[in-house]
Structures are given as C-alpha cells and as structure tokens.
Short mmCIF file of C-alpha atoms and ligand atoms in Angstrom, two decimals:
data_model
loop_
_atom_site.label_atom_id
_atom_site.label_comp_id
_atom_site.label_asym_id
_atom_site.label_seq_id
_atom_site.Cartn_x
_atom_site.Cartn_y
_atom_site.Cartn_z
CA ILE A 1 44.12 -2.11 22.05
CA THR A 2 43.59 0.31 19.19
CA ALA A 3 40.88 0.53 16.56
CA THR A 4 43.37 -0.84 14.05
CA ASP A 5 43.98 -3.90 16.27
CA LEU A 6 40.23 -4.61 16.30
CA VAL A 7 39.88 -4.27 12.55
CA ASP A 8 43.04 -6.38 11.99
CA GLU A 9 41.62 -9.09 14.18
CA SER A 10 38.38 -9.14 12.23
CA PHE A 11 40.06 -9.37 8.83
CA LYS A 12 42.49 -12.01 10.12
CA ARG A 13 39.58 -14.18 11.17
CA ILE A 14 37.72 -13.52 7.89
CA ASN A 15 40.79 -14.66 5.95
CA GLU A 16 41.04 -17.78 8.07
CA VAL A 17 37.46 -18.96 7.92
CA ASP A 18 35.27 -17.16 5.42
CA GLY A 19 36.56 -19.22 2.49
CA LYS A 20 34.57 -22.04 4.06
CA ILE A 21 31.69 -20.16 5.74
CA LYS A 22 31.02 -17.74 2.86
CA ALA A 23 29.18 -15.20 5.00
CA PHE A 24 30.42 -12.04 3.25
CA LEU A 25 29.26 -10.82 -0.15
CA THR A 26 31.34 -7.61 -0.10
CA LEU A 27 34.26 -6.51 2.08
CA ASP A 28 35.01 -2.84 2.65
CA GLU A 29 38.60 -3.30 3.78
CA GLU A 30 40.19 -0.07 2.63
CA ASN A 31 37.54 2.17 4.18
CA ALA A 32 37.46 0.10 7.36
CA ARG A 33 41.23 0.42 7.77
CA ASN A 34 41.17 4.15 7.06
CA LYS A 35 38.41 4.71 9.56
CA ALA A 36 40.35 2.67 12.14
CA LYS A 37 43.43 4.85 11.58
CA GLU A 38 41.33 7.95 12.16
CA LEU A 39 40.05 6.53 15.43
CA ASP A 40 43.41 5.25 16.70
CA GLY A 41 44.45 7.18 19.78
CA LYS A 42 41.00 8.70 20.33
CA VAL A 43 38.93 7.69 23.32
CA GLU A 44 35.16 7.69 23.48
CA GLU A 45 32.56 6.57 25.94
CA ASN A 46 30.24 4.89 23.43
CA PRO A 47 30.73 1.13 23.77
CA LEU A 48 30.41 0.66 19.99
CA PHE A 49 33.44 2.92 19.41
CA ALA A 50 35.77 1.18 16.90
CA ILE A 51 33.82 -2.07 17.05
CA PRO A 52 33.76 -4.00 13.74
CA ALA A 53 30.26 -4.46 12.32
CA GLY A 54 28.78 -6.57 9.54
CA ILE A 55 25.62 -5.51 7.75
CA LYS A 56 22.97 -7.65 6.07
CA ASP A 57 22.96 -6.82 2.40
CA ASN A 58 19.42 -5.43 2.28
CA ILE A 59 20.41 -2.45 4.47
CA ILE A 60 21.70 0.25 2.20
CA THR A 61 25.19 1.61 2.69
CA LYS A 62 26.42 4.75 0.94
CA ASP A 63 28.91 3.96 -1.84
CA LEU A 64 29.10 0.34 -0.69
CA ARG A 65 27.48 -2.27 -2.95
CA THR A 66 24.10 -3.44 -1.65
CA THR A 67 22.73 -6.43 -3.53
CA CYS A 68 19.92 -8.01 -1.47
CA ALA A 69 21.69 -11.19 -2.69
CA SER A 70 19.92 -10.65 -6.02
CA LYS A 71 21.17 -10.42 -9.57
CA MET A 72 18.69 -7.53 -9.80
CA LEU A 73 20.95 -5.37 -7.60
CA GLU A 74 24.32 -6.97 -8.37
CA ASP A 75 25.94 -3.62 -9.19
CA PHE A 76 23.84 -1.31 -7.03
CA ASN A 77 25.80 1.35 -5.14
CA PRO A 78 23.45 3.39 -2.93
CA ILE A 79 23.89 7.14 -2.77
CA TYR A 80 22.83 7.43 0.88
CA ASP A 81 22.95 5.51 4.15
CA ALA A 82 20.04 3.82 5.91
CA THR A 83 19.18 5.52 9.22
CA VAL A 84 20.59 2.55 11.16
CA MET A 85 23.88 3.02 9.28
CA GLU A 86 23.98 6.73 10.14
CA LYS A 87 23.47 5.76 13.75
CA LEU A 88 26.23 3.14 13.71
CA ASN A 89 28.55 5.61 11.98
CA ASP A 90 27.75 8.27 14.59
CA ALA A 91 28.68 5.74 17.28
CA ASN A 92 31.95 5.16 15.36
CA ALA A 93 31.38 1.47 14.79
CA ILE A 94 33.43 0.30 11.80
CA THR A 95 31.64 -1.39 8.89
CA ILE A 96 33.67 -4.37 7.70
CA GLY A 97 31.38 -5.54 4.91
CA LYS A 98 28.01 -6.79 3.69
CA LEU A 99 26.58 -10.18 4.52
CA ASN A 100 24.84 -12.87 2.52
CA MET A 101 21.12 -13.55 2.87
CA ASP A 102 18.19 -15.08 1.06
CA GLU A 103 17.32 -13.07 -2.04
CA PHE A 104 15.31 -10.00 -0.90
CA ALA A 105 15.06 -11.72 2.52
CA MET A 106 12.73 -14.42 1.18
CA GLY A 107 13.74 -17.80 2.54
CA SER A 108 14.81 -19.67 5.65
CA THR A 109 18.19 -21.10 4.69
CA SER A 110 20.11 -18.34 2.83
CA GLU A 111 20.13 -20.72 -0.14
CA THR A 112 17.95 -18.44 -2.30
CA SER A 113 20.93 -16.04 -2.53
CA ALA A 114 21.86 -15.53 -6.18
CA PHE A 115 25.54 -15.61 -5.29
CA GLN A 116 26.63 -18.21 -2.72
CA THR A 117 25.58 -20.71 -0.08
CA THR A 118 26.60 -19.71 3.43
CA ARG A 119 27.50 -22.59 5.76
CA ASN A 120 26.71 -23.17 9.42
CA PRO A 121 29.91 -22.78 11.48
CA TRP A 122 28.90 -25.73 13.69
CA ASP A 123 28.50 -28.09 10.75
CA LEU A 124 29.57 -27.07 7.26
CA ASP A 125 26.98 -29.42 5.74
CA ALA A 126 24.17 -27.51 7.47
CA VAL A 127 22.61 -24.17 6.55
CA PRO A 128 23.04 -21.13 8.83
CA GLY A 129 19.31 -20.42 8.57
CA GLY A 130 17.83 -17.39 6.91
CA SER A 131 17.23 -14.96 5.73
CA SER A 132 19.97 -13.25 7.82
CA GLY A 133 22.19 -16.35 7.50
CA GLY A 134 25.37 -14.46 6.64
CA SER A 135 24.94 -12.21 9.69
CA ALA A 136 24.47 -15.11 12.11
CA ALA A 137 27.25 -17.24 10.59
CA ALA A 138 29.76 -14.36 10.64
CA VAL A 139 29.10 -13.65 14.32
CA ALA A 140 29.04 -17.33 15.31
CA SER A 141 32.39 -17.98 13.59
CA GLY A 142 34.08 -15.07 15.35
CA GLN A 143 34.53 -12.89 12.28
CA LEU A 144 32.60 -10.04 13.89
CA PRO A 145 31.38 -9.10 17.36
CA PHE A 146 28.04 -8.01 15.92
CA ALA A 147 25.99 -7.84 12.77
CA LEU A 148 22.69 -6.30 11.77
CA GLY A 149 19.95 -8.48 10.35
CA THR A 150 16.32 -7.97 9.42
CA ASP A 151 13.33 -10.01 10.56
CA THR A 152 10.02 -10.16 8.72
CA GLY A 153 8.99 -13.65 9.80
CA GLY A 154 11.90 -14.89 11.87
CA SER A 155 14.95 -13.94 9.81
CA ILE A 156 16.98 -12.71 12.79
CA ARG A 157 15.82 -15.19 15.43
CA GLN A 158 15.88 -18.36 13.33
CA PRO A 159 19.46 -17.98 12.01
CA ALA A 160 20.57 -16.91 15.50
CA ALA A 161 19.06 -20.15 16.84
CA PHE A 162 20.63 -22.28 14.08
CA CYS A 163 24.08 -20.72 14.66
CA GLY A 164 24.04 -20.59 18.48
CA VAL A 165 24.09 -16.80 18.86
CA VAL A 166 21.76 -14.10 20.21
CA GLY A 167 19.32 -12.35 17.84
CA LEU A 168 16.59 -9.85 18.66
CA LYS A 169 13.68 -8.66 16.54
CA PRO A 170 12.58 -5.34 18.07
CA THR A 171 8.96 -4.20 18.39
CA TYR A 172 7.60 -3.01 15.06
CA GLY A 173 8.28 0.73 15.09
CA ARG A 174 11.26 0.62 17.46
CA VAL A 175 13.94 0.82 14.75
CA SER A 176 13.83 2.87 11.54
CA ARG A 177 13.28 1.06 8.25
CA TYR A 178 14.47 4.07 6.24
CA GLY A 179 17.01 2.74 3.77
CA VAL A 180 16.13 -0.89 4.36
CA VAL A 181 15.03 -2.56 1.12
CA ALA A 182 11.36 -3.32 1.73
CA PHE A 183 10.08 -6.90 1.68
CA ALA A 184 6.83 -6.71 3.67
CA SER A 185 6.68 -3.20 5.10
CA SER A 186 4.12 -3.92 7.82
CA LEU A 187 6.42 -6.53 9.40
CA ASP A 188 10.07 -5.76 8.51
CA GLN A 189 12.35 -4.74 11.40
CA VAL A 190 16.12 -4.38 11.75
CA GLY A 191 17.82 -5.92 14.79
CA PRO A 192 21.16 -7.00 16.24
CA ILE A 193 22.86 -10.42 16.11
CA THR A 194 25.57 -10.83 18.76
CA ARG A 195 27.34 -13.41 20.90
CA THR A 196 25.96 -12.15 24.22
CA VAL A 197 22.75 -10.59 25.49
CA GLU A 198 24.63 -7.56 26.80
CA ASP A 199 26.20 -6.84 23.41
CA ASN A 200 22.78 -7.19 21.85
CA ALA A 201 21.27 -4.60 24.19
CA LEU A 202 24.18 -2.23 23.48
CA VAL A 203 23.60 -2.39 19.75
CA LEU A 204 19.82 -1.91 20.03
CA GLN A 205 20.42 1.05 22.34
CA ASN A 206 22.35 2.68 19.49
CA ILE A 207 20.04 1.95 16.56
CA ALA A 208 16.59 2.44 18.14
CA GLY A 209 14.39 5.53 18.17
CA LEU A 210 12.03 7.84 16.34
CA ASP A 211 13.01 8.71 12.77
CA PRO A 212 11.16 11.49 10.95
CA ARG A 213 11.95 9.65 7.71
CA ASP A 214 10.04 6.52 8.78
CA SER A 215 6.50 7.37 9.87
CA THR A 216 6.06 3.92 11.43
CA THR A 217 8.73 4.57 14.05
CA VAL A 218 7.18 5.42 17.36
CA ASN A 219 7.75 8.49 19.47
CA GLN A 220 8.63 6.69 22.68
CA ASP A 221 11.70 7.09 24.82
CA VAL A 222 14.24 4.37 24.29
CA PRO A 223 14.74 2.97 27.80
CA ASP A 224 18.13 2.06 29.18
CA PHE A 225 18.20 -1.61 28.22
CA LEU A 226 21.43 -2.27 30.11
CA SER A 227 20.11 -1.19 33.47
CA GLY A 228 17.80 -4.21 33.45
CA LEU A 229 20.69 -6.68 33.20
CA THR A 230 20.94 -7.53 36.87
CA GLY A 231 20.23 -11.24 36.86
CA ASP A 232 17.17 -10.64 39.05
CA ILE A 233 13.92 -12.09 37.68
CA LYS A 234 12.20 -12.93 40.96
CA GLY A 235 8.40 -12.90 40.59
CA LEU A 236 8.50 -12.90 36.79
CA LYS A 237 5.42 -14.51 35.22
CA ILE A 238 6.08 -16.68 32.17
CA ALA A 239 3.45 -18.02 29.76
CA VAL A 240 4.26 -21.12 27.71
CA PRO A 241 1.85 -21.65 24.81
CA LYS A 242 0.89 -25.28 24.43
CA GLU A 243 0.97 -24.83 20.65
CA TYR A 244 4.71 -24.06 20.98
CA LEU A 245 5.47 -27.45 22.51
CA GLY A 246 2.97 -29.51 20.52
CA GLU A 247 2.56 -30.86 17.03
CA GLY A 248 5.40 -30.20 14.60
CA VAL A 249 7.92 -29.42 17.35
CA SER A 250 10.77 -31.91 17.83
CA GLU A 251 11.39 -33.64 21.14
CA ALA A 252 14.83 -32.00 21.36
CA SER A 253 13.41 -28.49 20.98
CA ARG A 254 10.65 -29.24 23.48
CA GLN A 255 13.05 -30.68 26.05
CA SER A 256 15.50 -27.78 25.72
CA VAL A 257 12.70 -25.35 26.58
CA LEU A 258 11.55 -27.39 29.57
CA ASP A 259 15.16 -27.43 30.81
CA ALA A 260 15.40 -23.65 30.37
CA LEU A 261 12.15 -23.17 32.30
CA LYS A 262 13.70 -25.11 35.21
CA VAL A 263 16.62 -22.69 35.21
CA LEU A 264 14.26 -19.72 35.20
CA GLU A 265 12.19 -21.25 38.00
CA GLY A 266 15.38 -21.66 39.99
CA LEU A 267 15.86 -17.89 39.63
CA GLY A 268 12.44 -17.17 41.12
CA ALA A 269 10.20 -17.01 38.03
CA THR A 270 6.97 -19.00 37.66
CA TRP A 271 5.43 -20.43 34.51
CA GLU A 272 2.06 -21.67 33.33
CA GLU A 273 0.75 -23.22 30.17
CA VAL A 274 -1.46 -20.97 28.03
CA SER A 275 -3.00 -21.18 24.58
CA LEU A 276 -2.56 -19.07 21.45
CA PRO A 277 -5.38 -20.77 19.56
CA HIS A 278 -5.01 -18.84 16.30
CA SER A 279 -1.27 -19.36 15.96
CA LYS A 280 -2.07 -22.37 13.76
CA TYR A 281 -3.13 -19.90 11.07
CA GLY A 282 0.17 -18.02 11.36
CA VAL A 283 2.06 -19.57 8.48
CA SER A 284 -0.73 -19.25 5.89
CA THR A 285 -1.62 -15.73 7.07
CA TYR A 286 2.01 -14.66 6.93
CA TYR A 287 2.70 -15.97 3.44
CA LEU A 288 -0.40 -14.21 2.08
CA VAL A 289 0.26 -10.87 3.78
CA THR A 290 3.99 -10.78 3.03
CA SER A 291 3.67 -11.94 -0.58
CA SER A 292 1.01 -9.30 -1.19
CA GLU A 293 3.20 -6.56 0.24
CA ALA A 294 6.24 -7.90 -1.60
CA SER A 295 4.44 -7.87 -4.94
CA ALA A 296 3.78 -4.16 -4.47
CA ASN A 297 7.21 -3.31 -3.03
CA LEU A 298 9.17 -5.13 -5.72
CA ALA A 299 7.28 -3.40 -8.54
CA ARG A 300 9.95 -0.69 -8.39
CA PHE A 301 12.52 -3.07 -9.94
CA ASP A 302 11.45 -2.40 -13.49
CA GLY A 303 14.78 -2.39 -15.32
CA VAL A 304 14.71 1.42 -15.50
CA ARG A 305 14.97 2.94 -12.06
CA TYR A 306 17.34 0.56 -10.30
CA GLY A 307 19.71 -2.24 -10.95
CA TYR A 308 19.57 -4.87 -13.64
CA SER A 309 18.32 -3.96 -17.09
CA THR A 310 18.07 -6.50 -19.91
CA PRO A 311 20.59 -5.72 -22.68
CA ASN A 312 18.47 -5.75 -25.90
CA PRO A 313 14.78 -5.12 -25.23
CA LYS A 314 12.42 -4.97 -28.22
CA ASN A 315 10.12 -2.41 -26.60
CA LEU A 316 9.12 -1.10 -23.17
CA MET A 317 6.98 -4.12 -22.25
CA ASP A 318 9.81 -6.43 -23.25
CA LEU A 319 12.22 -4.37 -21.12
CA TYR A 320 10.04 -4.82 -18.03
CA LYS A 321 9.40 -8.50 -18.67
CA LYS A 322 12.95 -9.55 -19.47
CA SER A 323 14.61 -7.42 -16.79
CA ARG A 324 12.37 -8.94 -14.13
CA SER A 325 12.53 -12.50 -15.52
CA GLU A 326 16.31 -12.39 -15.72
CA GLY A 327 16.95 -10.33 -12.57
CA PHE A 328 14.80 -12.16 -9.98
CA GLY A 329 15.31 -15.72 -8.75
CA ASP A 330 12.61 -18.39 -8.44
CA GLU A 331 11.55 -17.78 -4.83
CA VAL A 332 11.12 -14.04 -5.40
CA LYS A 333 9.08 -14.68 -8.55
CA ARG A 334 6.92 -17.19 -6.71
CA ARG A 335 6.06 -14.63 -4.03
CA ILE A 336 5.39 -11.84 -6.53
CA MET A 337 2.97 -14.11 -8.39
CA LEU A 338 1.25 -15.31 -5.23
CA GLY A 339 0.93 -11.74 -3.95
CA THR A 340 -0.34 -10.33 -7.22
CA TYR A 341 -2.97 -13.09 -7.31
CA ALA A 342 -4.04 -12.52 -3.70
CA LEU A 343 -4.45 -8.79 -4.30
CA SER A 344 -6.30 -9.04 -7.60
CA ALA A 345 -9.93 -7.96 -7.88
CA GLY A 346 -12.17 -10.95 -7.30
CA PHE A 347 -9.72 -12.72 -4.97
CA TYR A 348 -8.92 -9.87 -2.59
CA ASP A 349 -11.74 -10.62 -0.13
CA ALA A 350 -11.08 -14.35 -0.09
CA TYR A 351 -7.34 -14.09 0.50
CA TYR A 352 -5.85 -10.76 1.48
CA LYS A 353 -8.79 -9.54 3.56
CA LYS A 354 -9.18 -12.94 5.27
CA ALA A 355 -5.48 -12.94 6.05
CA GLN A 356 -5.73 -9.49 7.64
CA GLN A 357 -8.63 -10.69 9.78
CA ALA A 358 -6.66 -13.75 10.89
CA ARG A 359 -3.76 -11.44 11.68
CA THR A 360 -5.95 -9.50 14.10
CA LEU A 361 -7.01 -12.71 15.86
CA ILE A 362 -3.38 -13.78 16.22
CA LYS A 363 -2.54 -10.42 17.77
CA GLN A 364 -5.53 -10.61 20.15
CA ASP A 365 -4.34 -14.03 21.41
CA PHE A 366 -1.10 -12.38 22.52
CA ASP A 367 -2.92 -9.37 24.04
CA GLU A 368 -4.93 -11.71 26.26
CA VAL A 369 -1.85 -13.59 27.42
CA PHE A 370 0.13 -10.40 28.07
CA ALA A 371 -2.67 -9.08 30.29
CA LYS A 372 -1.54 -11.70 32.83
CA TYR A 373 2.07 -12.58 32.05
CA ASP A 374 5.36 -10.71 31.54
CA VAL A 375 6.86 -12.83 28.77
CA VAL A 376 5.96 -15.72 26.49
CA ILE A 377 8.54 -18.47 26.11
CA GLY A 378 8.95 -21.32 23.65
CA PRO A 379 11.44 -22.72 21.18
CA THR A 380 12.65 -20.43 18.38
CA THR A 381 12.40 -23.22 15.81
CA PRO A 382 10.76 -26.65 15.73
CA ARG A 383 14.13 -28.32 15.06
CA PRO A 384 17.83 -27.52 14.57
CA ALA A 385 19.44 -26.37 11.28
CA TYR A 386 18.57 -28.18 8.05
CA LYS A 387 21.27 -29.78 5.92
CA VAL A 388 22.26 -27.85 2.80
CA GLY A 389 19.77 -28.83 0.05
CA GLU A 390 17.38 -30.52 2.47
CA VAL A 391 14.37 -28.19 2.25
CA ILE A 392 15.08 -25.83 -0.60
CA ASP A 393 12.96 -27.94 -2.97
CA ASP A 394 10.39 -28.80 -0.31
CA LEU A 395 8.87 -25.39 0.21
CA LEU A 396 5.97 -26.36 2.42
CA THR A 397 8.37 -27.91 4.93
CA MET A 398 10.55 -24.82 4.73
CA TYR A 399 7.59 -22.46 5.23
CA ALA A 400 6.22 -24.59 8.08
CA GLY A 401 9.58 -24.25 9.86
CA ASP A 402 8.68 -20.59 10.51
CA LEU A 403 5.72 -21.66 12.65
CA LEU A 404 7.05 -20.30 15.95
CA THR A 405 8.60 -17.01 14.79
CA ILE A 406 5.91 -15.73 12.39
CA PRO A 407 3.12 -14.96 14.92
CA VAL A 408 5.47 -12.51 16.68
CA ASN A 409 5.90 -10.45 13.50
CA LEU A 410 2.19 -10.57 12.69
CA ALA A 411 1.49 -9.16 16.17
CA GLY A 412 4.32 -6.58 15.93
CA LEU A 413 5.92 -7.87 19.14
CA PRO A 414 9.60 -8.01 20.13
CA GLY A 415 11.29 -11.41 20.45
CA ILE A 416 14.77 -12.73 21.09
CA SER A 417 16.49 -16.05 20.46
CA VAL A 418 19.20 -17.13 22.91
CA PRO A 419 21.18 -20.41 22.75
CA CYS A 420 19.64 -23.15 24.93
CA GLY A 421 21.48 -26.36 24.19
CA PHE A 422 22.51 -28.70 21.40
CA THR A 423 21.15 -31.70 19.60
CA GLU A 424 23.07 -33.78 17.06
CA GLY A 425 25.94 -31.29 17.29
CA LEU A 426 23.73 -28.33 16.33
CA PRO A 427 22.55 -25.45 18.55
CA LEU A 428 18.95 -24.84 19.63
CA GLY A 429 17.36 -21.49 20.45
CA LEU A 430 15.07 -20.36 23.25
CA GLN A 431 12.59 -17.70 22.16
CA ILE A 432 11.52 -15.02 24.63
CA ILE A 433 8.67 -12.81 23.43
CA GLY A 434 7.74 -9.57 25.19
CA LYS A 435 5.02 -6.94 25.28
CA HIS A 436 5.08 -4.13 22.72
CA PHE A 437 8.11 -1.89 23.39
CA ASP A 438 9.21 -4.04 26.32
CA GLU A 439 12.54 -5.22 24.94
CA ARG A 440 13.93 -4.29 28.36
CA THR A 441 12.15 -7.20 30.06
CA ILE A 442 13.19 -9.58 27.27
CA TYR A 443 16.85 -8.62 27.77
CA ARG A 444 16.48 -8.90 31.54
CA VAL A 445 15.17 -12.46 31.27
CA ALA A 446 17.62 -13.49 28.56
CA TYR A 447 20.54 -12.12 30.57
CA ALA A 448 19.46 -13.92 33.75
CA TYR A 449 19.13 -17.17 31.78
CA GLU A 450 22.34 -16.86 29.73
N1 LIG B 501 11.44 -17.44 6.22
C1 LIG B 501 10.54 -16.35 6.14
C2 LIG B 501 10.26 -16.02 4.70
O1 LIG B 501 10.80 -16.67 3.88
C3 LIG B 501 11.08 -15.19 6.90
C4 LIG B 501 11.83 -14.22 6.11
C5 LIG B 501 12.24 -12.98 6.87
O2 LIG B 501 12.00 -12.85 8.07
N2 LIG B 501 12.83 -12.07 6.14
O3 LIG B 501 9.51 -15.16 4.38
#
C-alpha cells in the first residue's frame, strides 16, 4: 500500500459516515493528498509514516483553521504549528483535518461546541463524550487510525470510554503544551486516542519529550513504551480504591471492573482494596482550580488580538464587552465568571486557596497508594454515554460524571482508558492510573488486558 491508498481510505470512510457522526470541523483534503503524493514510493522506518491523523481543534495547526469549537475563533488561521504538530509532521504522519470538541475544552459531551453535535458511533442518539468527542468518535468509526485529544479533567479518557477506544492522558509535563490553546494550564495535557494499546504507545513515543518552549515539560528520557508490551504482568500489584466502586458508580461499571480484575489476576497480578479519602473533594476542587485558570487564560480573547471582534463598538469598553459576549458560549462564560469570582480579593482564601490545599491532599492520597502498588485501577466513568440532550442542562450531573477522571489530573498522574465491556449497547472503559512518568507500566498492563 502507498501513502495515497491510506489517505484515500480515510477520506472514503469520512464520506461514508461523517455526515452522521459529525466528528470533523475542518478537512484538509488538498494538503493531505499532496503530502501523500510526496510520500508515495518512499520508505521509512517510523511507524507513523504516512498514517492519517486527526487533530482536536484546540491544537494549533499552521495555516489550518483552529476554532476551539468557538465562534470566538471561527476564522482563526494560526501562523505556526504546536510542538506536537511539528513532531507528527517530522514523523510524516498526514493530517486529515480538525475535530469537534466542547468549546475551549469545557464540557463532557461535546455539545458545548458552537458548531455541531458529534454523535456516538455505537448509538447515534448518544453523545461521544467530551471534550475530545470528535477525536474519539472519528477513531471509533474507522475514519482515522489515530487522533490527538487533550485532557484537563478527563477529556481524553472519558470520550475514549464512551466510544470504545483507547485514550491516554500522559503525566503532566510529558508532552509539550506549546501551541495548545490553554484551558487550565496546570492540568492540560495532549494525548493519543487510538483503537489499540500498541498504536497508542507508538503515538505517545512520537509526541513526548522535553520542549524548550514549554517550561513545564520535564527533562526525562522518554522510555521505549513498546518494549513493555509483552503480555507479562506476573507479580504486578494493583490497588482498587473503594471510592471508585462506591456511591455514584453504576452496577454495570462496577461489574465490568471486577471482571477485568479477574482477567488480570489470571495473568498473575494481585489486587487489594485501598482508599483515596480525599477524592470526594475532586470535583469541587477541579471546577474551582480550572475555572480560575480559565478566567485568566481566556482574558486574551479581547476582540483585538485574536479572532472575533464585534462589528460596531461604541468605544473600547464596548468592544471588549460585546466581542466577549457575542464570541463565547454559555458554558465558557459560566466558567470565566466563576473563576473571576474565586480569584477576586476577599474570596481568594475561601475558594482558590482552599482548592489548592485540597488538591495537595488528593495528590498525597495517590502518593501513599503508589508507595505500595504499581497501578491504580477503577472505572473510567460512573456510567456509559449520556443521550444527546440528557445532561447539557443539568450541569451538576454532568460535572459529577467527571468524578473518576479528575483526581488524576489534579495529581498530575498518567491514566489510560481501555474498553472493558458493554452495557445497554454502549461501551464501558477501564481506567489504569500509573505513577508519575510511568506510562510504560500503564501500557504494559493495558496491553496484557486488551
Ligand atoms: N469535563 C471536564 C470539564 O468540563 C473536563 C474537560 C477537559 O478535560 N478538557 O472541565
């Protein structure tokens, strides 16, 4: 097969199914075909050579529209590539297009997109999850072998679980955030969504590493993730937090994890119940920390420097006010207001500072567990995918659905979701959480289980 065959196959599938799935916001067909022609006949060792890729639309791509699924950036054409894009281009992967998401990555269903509602390939009446819903849906429906997503509070793992694919959030600092539109900078990470664990490891291998342009990337060798994929997990010690199988978690999710643990036991691993006592504060801590950071990060969208600008402002104040009122959707505005409030003098100690203290306790819970165990395992989500429209007006339910993914981001840890069964025709995800910078063990366990 040639590069052109691969790209043809991808566009053929997009034409067949994306009218219904609506995963793509922008296709880059001409450039993709030209690049494929250039690569035809060449041979290269890199396994990503000529492989079609889809990119979440908050990762900036040179000369290719990047909207963050927001009216604010509807016509935004970046003048440079994110570091992860440079790395994919160096590996000669071929970018097919940009994928739908929740506006500025805020949401759990991809329904806060200003442009379209992406559907779950397993059930078109269900959401694909979010915020990387377009990425997960495109991979699950066979339009692409891999996509990049971002995960601030579960946005790679939760859509991967809802769509029955594999999604990994790397350790904070493993992958560069340079050129990724910031939501909550102390948590955001880019990661791969794929159909298999091996593919996932291949993509991470290519995008990870120190970047002088992102001071939060860590100067640590990127290990060979693939060498761990042997199927051997004898002697592995698994911790299962009782909070991850308790209140708020459906029987189906609970049972699917217990079944997976039997499989892992059969392979020579052992497991014990542990406690992460502060994880119950995860959701409230997360929404305070991320909204605070978002309120600062999104201040740059002022109607002058980037994107949408209101047509007839009366004066400068009016320009700011109207551009932001007209450019941002409801969920983004809600978070900016919540964050501005939490950071304001007089409330800072009660909210933001408290949240940071709770964050430390959540991280310490994990440190204690990881002193004795190799991985932590639980469900990725408390239940399978929501129906379209089911939670978008019931925000507390939607926020509470992030219960099991959020603590991982607050602690900066890596976590993967791999498919682990079905209920009511919808996939469920098994979450495997590892020590800082130990994605290798996560992949090893996920591969043995898969
Ligand atoms: N659902 C979470 C939120 O709305 C997670 C988002 C994310 O990880 N980008 O904030």
